[in-house]
């Protein structure tokens, strides 16, 4: 009985996420990438604490995928110039630190990447199009 309920709940959540992605503006999509990476790292940390190696590896792989193939890939190298290049290097570094965390069960490496992502997310949220329009008024 609970299995059916859980699968329905999972399907509902998936539809909610897909709807959010389809209706989000580009700025919101980047925030969603930050949130997804942060959630995956939190899951990896919990899995690390429970000594669930498979779940830890899966969560870290997902975080790396989001950071490298989501956040880094979204950078406009031409328009972004030096800032885009530095962000790309930072995203590469985060990927390396997450690989290290996976290999050596390093909670400090997970925490480091979490801190970096939170800082970038906060800065990105601060430049939301609605926030800039409100400031101009």
mmCIF file with all atom_site columns, C-alpha atoms in Angstrom:
data_model
loop_
_atom_site.group_PDB
_atom_site.id
_atom_site.type_symbol
_atom_site.label_atom_id
_atom_site.label_alt_id
_atom_site.label_comp_id
_atom_site.label_asym_id
_atom_site.label_entity_id
_atom_site.label_seq_id
_atom_site.pdbx_PDB_ins_code
_atom_site.Cartn_x
_atom_site.Cartn_y
_atom_site.Cartn_z
_atom_site.occupancy
_atom_site.B_iso_or_equiv
_atom_site.pdbx_formal_charge
_atom_site.auth_seq_id
_atom_site.auth_comp_id
_atom_site.auth_asym_id
_atom_site.auth_atom_id
_atom_site.pdbx_PDB_model_num
ATOM 1   C CA . UNK A 1 1   ? 0.000  0.000  0.000   1.00 0.00 ? 1   UNK A CA 1
ATOM 2   C CA . UNK A 1 2   ? 2.722  2.484  0.959   1.00 0.00 ? 2   UNK A CA 1
ATOM 3   C CA . UNK A 1 3   ? 4.767  1.594  -2.094  1.00 0.00 ? 3   UNK A CA 1
ATOM 4   C CA . UNK A 1 4   ? 1.975  2.754  -4.375  1.00 0.00 ? 4   UNK A CA 1
ATOM 5   C CA . UNK A 1 5   ? 1.553  5.972  -2.397  1.00 0.00 ? 5   UNK A CA 1
ATOM 6   C CA . UNK A 1 6   ? 5.289  6.668  -2.539  1.00 0.00 ? 6   UNK A CA 1
ATOM 7   C CA . UNK A 1 7   ? 5.416  6.107  -6.289  1.00 0.00 ? 7   UNK A CA 1
ATOM 8   C CA . UNK A 1 8   ? 2.469  8.490  -6.731  1.00 0.00 ? 8   UNK A CA 1
ATOM 9   C CA . UNK A 1 9   ? 4.173  11.057 -4.521  1.00 0.00 ? 9   UNK A CA 1
ATOM 10  C CA . UNK A 1 10  ? 7.397  10.675 -6.511  1.00 0.00 ? 10  UNK A CA 1
ATOM 11  C CA . UNK A 1 11  ? 5.497  11.112 -9.782  1.00 0.00 ? 11  UNK A CA 1
ATOM 12  C CA . UNK A 1 12  ? 3.775  14.221 -8.426  1.00 0.00 ? 12  UNK A CA 1
ATOM 13  C CA . UNK A 1 13  ? 7.100  15.694 -7.298  1.00 0.00 ? 13  UNK A CA 1
ATOM 14  C CA . UNK A 1 14  ? 8.659  14.953 -10.683 1.00 0.00 ? 14  UNK A CA 1
ATOM 15  C CA . UNK A 1 15  ? 5.817  16.726 -12.487 1.00 0.00 ? 15  UNK A CA 1
ATOM 16  C CA . UNK A 1 16  ? 6.229  19.683 -10.122 1.00 0.00 ? 16  UNK A CA 1
ATOM 17  C CA . UNK A 1 17  ? 9.936  19.934 -10.863 1.00 0.00 ? 17  UNK A CA 1
ATOM 18  C CA . UNK A 1 18  ? 9.421  19.559 -14.615 1.00 0.00 ? 18  UNK A CA 1
ATOM 19  C CA . UNK A 1 19  ? 6.743  22.268 -14.552 1.00 0.00 ? 19  UNK A CA 1
ATOM 20  C CA . UNK A 1 20  ? 9.056  24.574 -12.599 1.00 0.00 ? 20  UNK A CA 1
ATOM 21  C CA . UNK A 1 21  ? 11.835 24.050 -15.126 1.00 0.00 ? 21  UNK A CA 1
ATOM 22  C CA . UNK A 1 22  ? 9.568  24.647 -18.117 1.00 0.00 ? 22  UNK A CA 1
ATOM 23  C CA . UNK A 1 23  ? 8.137  27.869 -16.687 1.00 0.00 ? 23  UNK A CA 1
ATOM 24  C CA . UNK A 1 24  ? 11.282 29.314 -15.088 1.00 0.00 ? 24  UNK A CA 1
ATOM 25  C CA . UNK A 1 25  ? 13.231 32.208 -16.540 1.00 0.00 ? 25  UNK A CA 1
ATOM 26  C CA . UNK A 1 26  ? 16.974 31.683 -17.188 1.00 0.00 ? 26  UNK A CA 1
ATOM 27  C CA . UNK A 1 27  ? 17.905 33.367 -13.902 1.00 0.00 ? 27  UNK A CA 1
ATOM 28  C CA . UNK A 1 28  ? 15.635 31.041 -11.923 1.00 0.00 ? 28  UNK A CA 1
ATOM 29  C CA . UNK A 1 29  ? 17.034 28.006 -13.753 1.00 0.00 ? 29  UNK A CA 1
ATOM 30  C CA . UNK A 1 30  ? 20.536 28.832 -12.487 1.00 0.00 ? 30  UNK A CA 1
ATOM 31  C CA . UNK A 1 31  ? 19.162 29.115 -8.933  1.00 0.00 ? 31  UNK A CA 1
ATOM 32  C CA . UNK A 1 32  ? 17.579 25.702 -9.410  1.00 0.00 ? 32  UNK A CA 1
ATOM 33  C CA . UNK A 1 33  ? 20.961 24.304 -10.487 1.00 0.00 ? 33  UNK A CA 1
ATOM 34  C CA . UNK A 1 34  ? 22.589 25.718 -7.347  1.00 0.00 ? 34  UNK A CA 1
ATOM 35  C CA . UNK A 1 35  ? 19.814 24.229 -5.220  1.00 0.00 ? 35  UNK A CA 1
ATOM 36  C CA . UNK A 1 36  ? 20.117 20.841 -6.910  1.00 0.00 ? 36  UNK A CA 1
ATOM 37  C CA . UNK A 1 37  ? 23.882 20.726 -6.398  1.00 0.00 ? 37  UNK A CA 1
ATOM 38  C CA . UNK A 1 38  ? 23.530 21.767 -2.749  1.00 0.00 ? 38  UNK A CA 1
ATOM 39  C CA . UNK A 1 39  ? 20.832 19.145 -2.164  1.00 0.00 ? 39  UNK A CA 1
ATOM 40  C CA . UNK A 1 40  ? 22.981 16.443 -3.748  1.00 0.00 ? 40  UNK A CA 1
ATOM 41  C CA . UNK A 1 41  ? 25.959 17.394 -1.571  1.00 0.00 ? 41  UNK A CA 1
ATOM 42  C CA . UNK A 1 42  ? 23.759 17.308 1.543   1.00 0.00 ? 42  UNK A CA 1
ATOM 43  C CA . UNK A 1 43  ? 22.555 13.848 0.498   1.00 0.00 ? 43  UNK A CA 1
ATOM 44  C CA . UNK A 1 44  ? 26.174 12.768 -0.011  1.00 0.00 ? 44  UNK A CA 1
ATOM 45  C CA . UNK A 1 45  ? 27.065 13.991 3.470   1.00 0.00 ? 45  UNK A CA 1
ATOM 46  C CA . UNK A 1 46  ? 24.170 12.108 5.059   1.00 0.00 ? 46  UNK A CA 1
ATOM 47  C CA . UNK A 1 47  ? 25.087 8.987  3.086   1.00 0.00 ? 47  UNK A CA 1
ATOM 48  C CA . UNK A 1 48  ? 28.698 9.390  4.183   1.00 0.00 ? 48  UNK A CA 1
ATOM 49  C CA . UNK A 1 49  ? 27.572 9.524  7.823   1.00 0.00 ? 49  UNK A CA 1
ATOM 50  C CA . UNK A 1 50  ? 25.487 6.375  7.343   1.00 0.00 ? 50  UNK A CA 1
ATOM 51  C CA . UNK A 1 51  ? 28.406 4.682  5.564   1.00 0.00 ? 51  UNK A CA 1
ATOM 52  C CA . UNK A 1 52  ? 26.209 4.106  2.507   1.00 0.00 ? 52  UNK A CA 1
ATOM 53  C CA . UNK A 1 53  ? 28.962 4.130  -0.102  1.00 0.00 ? 53  UNK A CA 1
ATOM 54  C CA . UNK A 1 54  ? 26.706 3.609  -3.115  1.00 0.00 ? 54  UNK A CA 1
ATOM 55  C CA . UNK A 1 55  ? 24.333 6.446  -2.207  1.00 0.00 ? 55  UNK A CA 1
ATOM 56  C CA . UNK A 1 56  ? 27.261 8.730  -1.395  1.00 0.00 ? 56  UNK A CA 1
ATOM 57  C CA . UNK A 1 57  ? 28.871 8.064  -4.759  1.00 0.00 ? 57  UNK A CA 1
ATOM 58  C CA . UNK A 1 58  ? 25.599 8.571  -6.615  1.00 0.00 ? 58  UNK A CA 1
ATOM 59  C CA . UNK A 1 59  ? 24.885 11.881 -4.848  1.00 0.00 ? 59  UNK A CA 1
ATOM 60  C CA . UNK A 1 60  ? 28.409 13.195 -5.431  1.00 0.00 ? 60  UNK A CA 1
ATOM 61  C CA . UNK A 1 61  ? 28.240 12.184 -9.088  1.00 0.00 ? 61  UNK A CA 1
ATOM 62  C CA . UNK A 1 62  ? 24.962 14.061 -9.436  1.00 0.00 ? 62  UNK A CA 1
ATOM 63  C CA . UNK A 1 63  ? 26.449 17.179 -7.794  1.00 0.00 ? 63  UNK A CA 1
ATOM 64  C CA . UNK A 1 64  ? 29.465 17.058 -10.121 1.00 0.00 ? 64  UNK A CA 1
ATOM 65  C CA . UNK A 1 65  ? 27.160 16.652 -13.113 1.00 0.00 ? 65  UNK A CA 1
ATOM 66  C CA . UNK A 1 66  ? 25.115 19.692 -12.083 1.00 0.00 ? 66  UNK A CA 1
ATOM 67  C CA . UNK A 1 67  ? 28.190 21.824 -11.416 1.00 0.00 ? 67  UNK A CA 1
ATOM 68  C CA . UNK A 1 68  ? 30.141 20.921 -14.545 1.00 0.00 ? 68  UNK A CA 1
ATOM 69  C CA . UNK A 1 69  ? 27.394 20.241 -17.083 1.00 0.00 ? 69  UNK A CA 1
ATOM 70  C CA . UNK A 1 70  ? 24.887 22.711 -15.694 1.00 0.00 ? 70  UNK A CA 1
ATOM 71  C CA . UNK A 1 71  ? 26.521 25.676 -14.008 1.00 0.00 ? 71  UNK A CA 1
ATOM 72  C CA . UNK A 1 72  ? 29.817 25.676 -15.894 1.00 0.00 ? 72  UNK A CA 1
ATOM 73  C CA . UNK A 1 73  ? 28.168 24.923 -19.221 1.00 0.00 ? 73  UNK A CA 1
ATOM 74  C CA . UNK A 1 74  ? 25.784 27.858 -18.748 1.00 0.00 ? 74  UNK A CA 1
ATOM 75  C CA . UNK A 1 75  ? 28.641 30.369 -18.680 1.00 0.00 ? 75  UNK A CA 1
ATOM 76  C CA . UNK A 1 76  ? 28.933 32.654 -21.696 1.00 0.00 ? 76  UNK A CA 1
ATOM 77  C CA . UNK A 1 77  ? 32.701 32.747 -22.169 1.00 0.00 ? 77  UNK A CA 1
ATOM 78  C CA . UNK A 1 78  ? 32.571 35.545 -24.758 1.00 0.00 ? 78  UNK A CA 1
ATOM 79  C CA . UNK A 1 79  ? 30.227 37.915 -22.940 1.00 0.00 ? 79  UNK A CA 1
ATOM 80  C CA . UNK A 1 80  ? 31.497 36.966 -19.478 1.00 0.00 ? 80  UNK A CA 1
ATOM 81  C CA . UNK A 1 81  ? 35.172 37.550 -20.171 1.00 0.00 ? 81  UNK A CA 1
ATOM 82  C CA . UNK A 1 82  ? 37.478 37.167 -17.190 1.00 0.00 ? 82  UNK A CA 1
ATOM 83  C CA . UNK A 1 83  ? 34.619 36.608 -14.733 1.00 0.00 ? 83  UNK A CA 1
ATOM 84  C CA . UNK A 1 84  ? 33.291 33.668 -16.749 1.00 0.00 ? 84  UNK A CA 1
ATOM 85  C CA . UNK A 1 85  ? 36.798 32.201 -16.989 1.00 0.00 ? 85  UNK A CA 1
ATOM 86  C CA . UNK A 1 86  ? 37.279 32.463 -13.233 1.00 0.00 ? 86  UNK A CA 1
ATOM 87  C CA . UNK A 1 87  ? 33.895 30.922 -12.537 1.00 0.00 ? 87  UNK A CA 1
ATOM 88  C CA . UNK A 1 88  ? 34.688 28.072 -14.937 1.00 0.00 ? 88  UNK A CA 1
ATOM 89  C CA . UNK A 1 89  ? 37.937 27.438 -13.051 1.00 0.00 ? 89  UNK A CA 1
ATOM 90  C CA . UNK A 1 90  ? 36.088 27.558 -9.726  1.00 0.00 ? 90  UNK A CA 1
ATOM 91  C CA . UNK A 1 91  ? 33.523 25.041 -10.965 1.00 0.00 ? 91  UNK A CA 1
ATOM 92  C CA . UNK A 1 92  ? 36.371 22.756 -12.094 1.00 0.00 ? 92  UNK A CA 1
ATOM 93  C CA . UNK A 1 93  ? 37.926 23.075 -8.639  1.00 0.00 ? 93  UNK A CA 1
ATOM 94  C CA . UNK A 1 94  ? 34.611 22.176 -7.013  1.00 0.00 ? 94  UNK A CA 1
ATOM 95  C CA . UNK A 1 95  ? 34.386 19.076 -9.174  1.00 0.00 ? 95  UNK A CA 1
ATOM 96  C CA . UNK A 1 96  ? 37.888 18.039 -8.111  1.00 0.00 ? 96  UNK A CA 1
ATOM 97  C CA . UNK A 1 97  ? 37.087 18.623 -4.436  1.00 0.00 ? 97  UNK A CA 1
ATOM 98  C CA . UNK A 1 98  ? 33.942 16.514 -4.733  1.00 0.00 ? 98  UNK A CA 1
ATOM 99  C CA . UNK A 1 99  ? 35.952 13.698 -6.326  1.00 0.00 ? 99  UNK A CA 1
ATOM 100 C CA . UNK A 1 100 ? 38.377 13.974 -3.424  1.00 0.00 ? 100 UNK A CA 1
ATOM 101 C CA . UNK A 1 101 ? 35.482 13.888 -0.936  1.00 0.00 ? 101 UNK A CA 1
ATOM 102 C CA . UNK A 1 102 ? 34.146 10.752 -2.578  1.00 0.00 ? 102 UNK A CA 1
ATOM 103 C CA . UNK A 1 103 ? 37.496 8.985  -2.662  1.00 0.00 ? 103 UNK A CA 1
ATOM 104 C CA . UNK A 1 104 ? 38.565 9.860  0.895   1.00 0.00 ? 104 UNK A CA 1
ATOM 105 C CA . UNK A 1 105 ? 35.192 10.285 2.651   1.00 0.00 ? 105 UNK A CA 1
ATOM 106 C CA . UNK A 1 106 ? 36.182 13.867 3.337   1.00 0.00 ? 106 UNK A CA 1
ATOM 107 C CA . UNK A 1 107 ? 33.448 15.839 5.065   1.00 0.00 ? 107 UNK A CA 1
ATOM 108 C CA . UNK A 1 108 ? 35.623 19.009 5.025   1.00 0.00 ? 108 UNK A CA 1
ATOM 109 C CA . UNK A 1 109 ? 35.805 18.818 1.212   1.00 0.00 ? 109 UNK A CA 1
ATOM 110 C CA . UNK A 1 110 ? 32.008 18.541 1.011   1.00 0.00 ? 110 UNK A CA 1
ATOM 111 C CA . UNK A 1 111 ? 31.646 21.473 3.401   1.00 0.00 ? 111 UNK A CA 1
ATOM 112 C CA . UNK A 1 112 ? 34.087 23.551 1.372   1.00 0.00 ? 112 UNK A CA 1
ATOM 113 C CA . UNK A 1 113 ? 32.124 23.056 -1.844  1.00 0.00 ? 113 UNK A CA 1
ATOM 114 C CA . UNK A 1 114 ? 28.861 23.727 -0.006  1.00 0.00 ? 114 UNK A CA 1
ATOM 115 C CA . UNK A 1 115 ? 30.263 27.026 1.256   1.00 0.00 ? 115 UNK A CA 1
ATOM 116 C CA . UNK A 1 116 ? 31.430 28.051 -2.212  1.00 0.00 ? 116 UNK A CA 1
ATOM 117 C CA . UNK A 1 117 ? 28.097 27.160 -3.794  1.00 0.00 ? 117 UNK A CA 1
ATOM 118 C CA . UNK A 1 118 ? 26.141 28.983 -1.094  1.00 0.00 ? 118 UNK A CA 1
ATOM 119 C CA . UNK A 1 119 ? 28.217 32.127 -1.645  1.00 0.00 ? 119 UNK A CA 1
ATOM 120 C CA . UNK A 1 120 ? 27.696 32.002 -5.405  1.00 0.00 ? 120 UNK A CA 1
ATOM 121 C CA . UNK A 1 121 ? 23.991 31.236 -5.016  1.00 0.00 ? 121 UNK A CA 1
ATOM 122 C CA . UNK A 1 122 ? 23.524 34.178 -2.673  1.00 0.00 ? 122 UNK A CA 1
ATOM 123 C CA . UNK A 1 123 ? 25.287 36.507 -5.110  1.00 0.00 ? 123 UNK A CA 1
ATOM 124 C CA . UNK A 1 124 ? 23.232 35.189 -8.034  1.00 0.00 ? 124 UNK A CA 1
ATOM 125 C CA . UNK A 1 125 ? 19.976 35.575 -6.093  1.00 0.00 ? 125 UNK A CA 1
ATOM 126 C CA . UNK A 1 126 ? 20.995 39.161 -5.296  1.00 0.00 ? 126 UNK A CA 1
ATOM 127 C CA . UNK A 1 127 ? 21.077 40.088 -8.964  1.00 0.00 ? 127 UNK A CA 1
ATOM 128 C CA . UNK A 1 128 ? 17.622 38.731 -9.776  1.00 0.00 ? 128 UNK A CA 1
ATOM 129 C CA . UNK A 1 129 ? 15.903 40.707 -12.538 1.00 0.00 ? 129 UNK A CA 1
ATOM 130 C CA . UNK A 1 130 ? 13.030 41.620 -10.173 1.00 0.00 ? 130 UNK A CA 1
ATOM 131 C CA . UNK A 1 131 ? 15.467 42.817 -7.509  1.00 0.00 ? 131 UNK A CA 1
ATOM 132 C CA . UNK A 1 132 ? 17.264 45.067 -10.006 1.00 0.00 ? 132 UNK A CA 1
ATOM 133 C CA . UNK A 1 133 ? 13.939 46.497 -11.258 1.00 0.00 ? 133 UNK A CA 1
ATOM 134 C CA . UNK A 1 134 ? 12.910 47.265 -7.672  1.00 0.00 ? 134 UNK A CA 1
ATOM 135 C CA . UNK A 1 135 ? 16.224 49.023 -6.992  1.00 0.00 ? 135 UNK A CA 1
ATOM 136 C CA . UNK A 1 136 ? 15.846 51.163 -10.120 1.00 0.00 ? 136 UNK A CA 1
ATOM 137 C CA . UNK A 1 137 ? 12.386 52.360 -9.062  1.00 0.00 ? 137 UNK A CA 1
#
